[in-house]
Coordinates of C-alpha atoms in Angstrom, one line a residue:
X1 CA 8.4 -6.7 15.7
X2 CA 7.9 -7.9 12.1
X3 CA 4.4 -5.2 11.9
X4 CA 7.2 -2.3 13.4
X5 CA 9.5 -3.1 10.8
X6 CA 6.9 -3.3 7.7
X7 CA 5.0 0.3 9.2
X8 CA 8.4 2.0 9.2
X9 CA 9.4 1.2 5.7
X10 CA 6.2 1.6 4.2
X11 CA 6.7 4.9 5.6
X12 CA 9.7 5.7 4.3
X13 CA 8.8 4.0 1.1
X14 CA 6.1 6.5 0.7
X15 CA 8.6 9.5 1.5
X16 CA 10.9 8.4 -1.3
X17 CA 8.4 7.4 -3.5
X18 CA 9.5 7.9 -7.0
X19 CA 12.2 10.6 -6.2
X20 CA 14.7 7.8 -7.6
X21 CA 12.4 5.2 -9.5
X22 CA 13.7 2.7 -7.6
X23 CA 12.9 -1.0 -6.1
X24 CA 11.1 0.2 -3.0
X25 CA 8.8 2.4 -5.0
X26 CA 7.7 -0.5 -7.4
X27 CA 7.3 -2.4 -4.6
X28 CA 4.8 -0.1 -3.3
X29 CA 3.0 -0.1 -6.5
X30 CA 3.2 -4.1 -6.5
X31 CA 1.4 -4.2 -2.8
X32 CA -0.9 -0.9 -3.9
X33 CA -2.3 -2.0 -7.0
X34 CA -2.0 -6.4 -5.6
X35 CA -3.9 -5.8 -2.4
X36 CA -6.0 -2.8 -3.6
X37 CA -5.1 -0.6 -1.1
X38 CA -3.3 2.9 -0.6
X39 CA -0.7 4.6 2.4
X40 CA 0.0 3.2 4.9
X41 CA -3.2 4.1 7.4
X42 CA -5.4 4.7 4.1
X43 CA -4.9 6.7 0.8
X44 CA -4.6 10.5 2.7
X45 CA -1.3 8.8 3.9
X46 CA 0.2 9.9 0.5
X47 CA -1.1 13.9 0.8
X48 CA 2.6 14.3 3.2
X49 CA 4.7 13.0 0.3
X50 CA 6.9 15.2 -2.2
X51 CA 5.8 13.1 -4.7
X52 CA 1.8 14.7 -3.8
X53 CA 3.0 17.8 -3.8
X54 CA 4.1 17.1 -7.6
X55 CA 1.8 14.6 -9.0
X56 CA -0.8 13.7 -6.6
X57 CA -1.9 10.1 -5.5
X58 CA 0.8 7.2 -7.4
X59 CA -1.6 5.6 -10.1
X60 CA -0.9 2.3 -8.4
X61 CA -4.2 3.4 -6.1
X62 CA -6.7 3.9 -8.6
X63 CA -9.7 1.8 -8.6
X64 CA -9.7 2.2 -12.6
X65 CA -6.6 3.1 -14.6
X66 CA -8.9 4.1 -17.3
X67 CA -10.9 6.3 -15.0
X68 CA -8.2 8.2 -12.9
X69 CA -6.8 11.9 -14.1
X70 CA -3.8 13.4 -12.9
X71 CA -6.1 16.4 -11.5
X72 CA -8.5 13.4 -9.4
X73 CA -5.3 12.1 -7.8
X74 CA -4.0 16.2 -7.2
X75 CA -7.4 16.5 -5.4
X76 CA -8.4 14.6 -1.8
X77 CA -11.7 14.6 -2.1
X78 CA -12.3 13.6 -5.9
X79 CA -9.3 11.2 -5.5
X80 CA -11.5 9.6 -2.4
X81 CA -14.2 8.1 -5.0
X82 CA -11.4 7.0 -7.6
X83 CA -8.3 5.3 -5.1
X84 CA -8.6 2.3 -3.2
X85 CA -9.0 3.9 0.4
X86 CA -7.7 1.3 2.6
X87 CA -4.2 1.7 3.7
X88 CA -1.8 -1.0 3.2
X89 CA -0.4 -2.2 6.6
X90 CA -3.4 -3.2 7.7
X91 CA -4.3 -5.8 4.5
X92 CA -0.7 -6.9 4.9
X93 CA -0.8 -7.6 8.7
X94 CA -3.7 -9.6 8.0
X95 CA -2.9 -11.4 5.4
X96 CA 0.5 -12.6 7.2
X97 CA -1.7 -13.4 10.1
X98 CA -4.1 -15.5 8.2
X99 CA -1.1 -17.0 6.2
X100 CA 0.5 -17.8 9.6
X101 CA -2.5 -19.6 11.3
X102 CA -2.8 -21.8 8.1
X103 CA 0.7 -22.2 8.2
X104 CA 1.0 -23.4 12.4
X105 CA -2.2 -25.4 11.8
X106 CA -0.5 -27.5 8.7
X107 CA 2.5 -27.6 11.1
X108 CA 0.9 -29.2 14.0
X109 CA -1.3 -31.5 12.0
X110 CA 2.0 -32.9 10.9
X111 CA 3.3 -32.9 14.2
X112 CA 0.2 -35.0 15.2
X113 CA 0.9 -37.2 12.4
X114 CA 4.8 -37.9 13.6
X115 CA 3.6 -39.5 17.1

């Protein structure tokens, strides 16, 4: 339910992306540039966007900020060797799952402890 949710807005997140500058797109910066990854699936996620269509890529993918051109991030298959490729939901989906088994096995250690 929770992974539903989370695909779904990051979808939508990355069809508003920008047209307002506005909490949901920072937020996909935040998890793009934090988890270094890009889209949803992976980085071609973004080619569907308005915001492509006009500028490319977001910045928030690229590998090096000091190594990333507007014209890269316009183009697929240069922006392939200068984004993060990896789509986010997958990094995020794992992460909560790793986060969750830590958090059910500090759980039932104190549950062991209380008996």
């Amino acid at each position: 339910q929770i992974k539903t949710n989370f695909e779904s807005n990051l979808d939508l997140a990355l069809k508003d992306y920008n047209v307002t500058a506005d909490q949901h797109s920072e937020a996909v910066d935040t998890i793009q540039r934090t988890l270094h990854c890009c889209g949803v699936q992976n980085y071609s996620d973004w080619e569907r966007t308005e915001y492509f269509s006009q500028r490319g890529i977001p910045w928030s993918c690229c590998k090096n900020q000091n190594d990333c051109l507007e014209e890269d991030l316009k183009n697929p298959n240069k922006a392939e060797l200068k984004v993060f490729v990896d789509g986010c939901f997958s990094l995020v989906t794992s992460a909560m799952e790793s986060k969750m088994s830590v958090v059910a096995g500090i759980s039932f250690g104190i549950a062991c402890f209380q008996v």
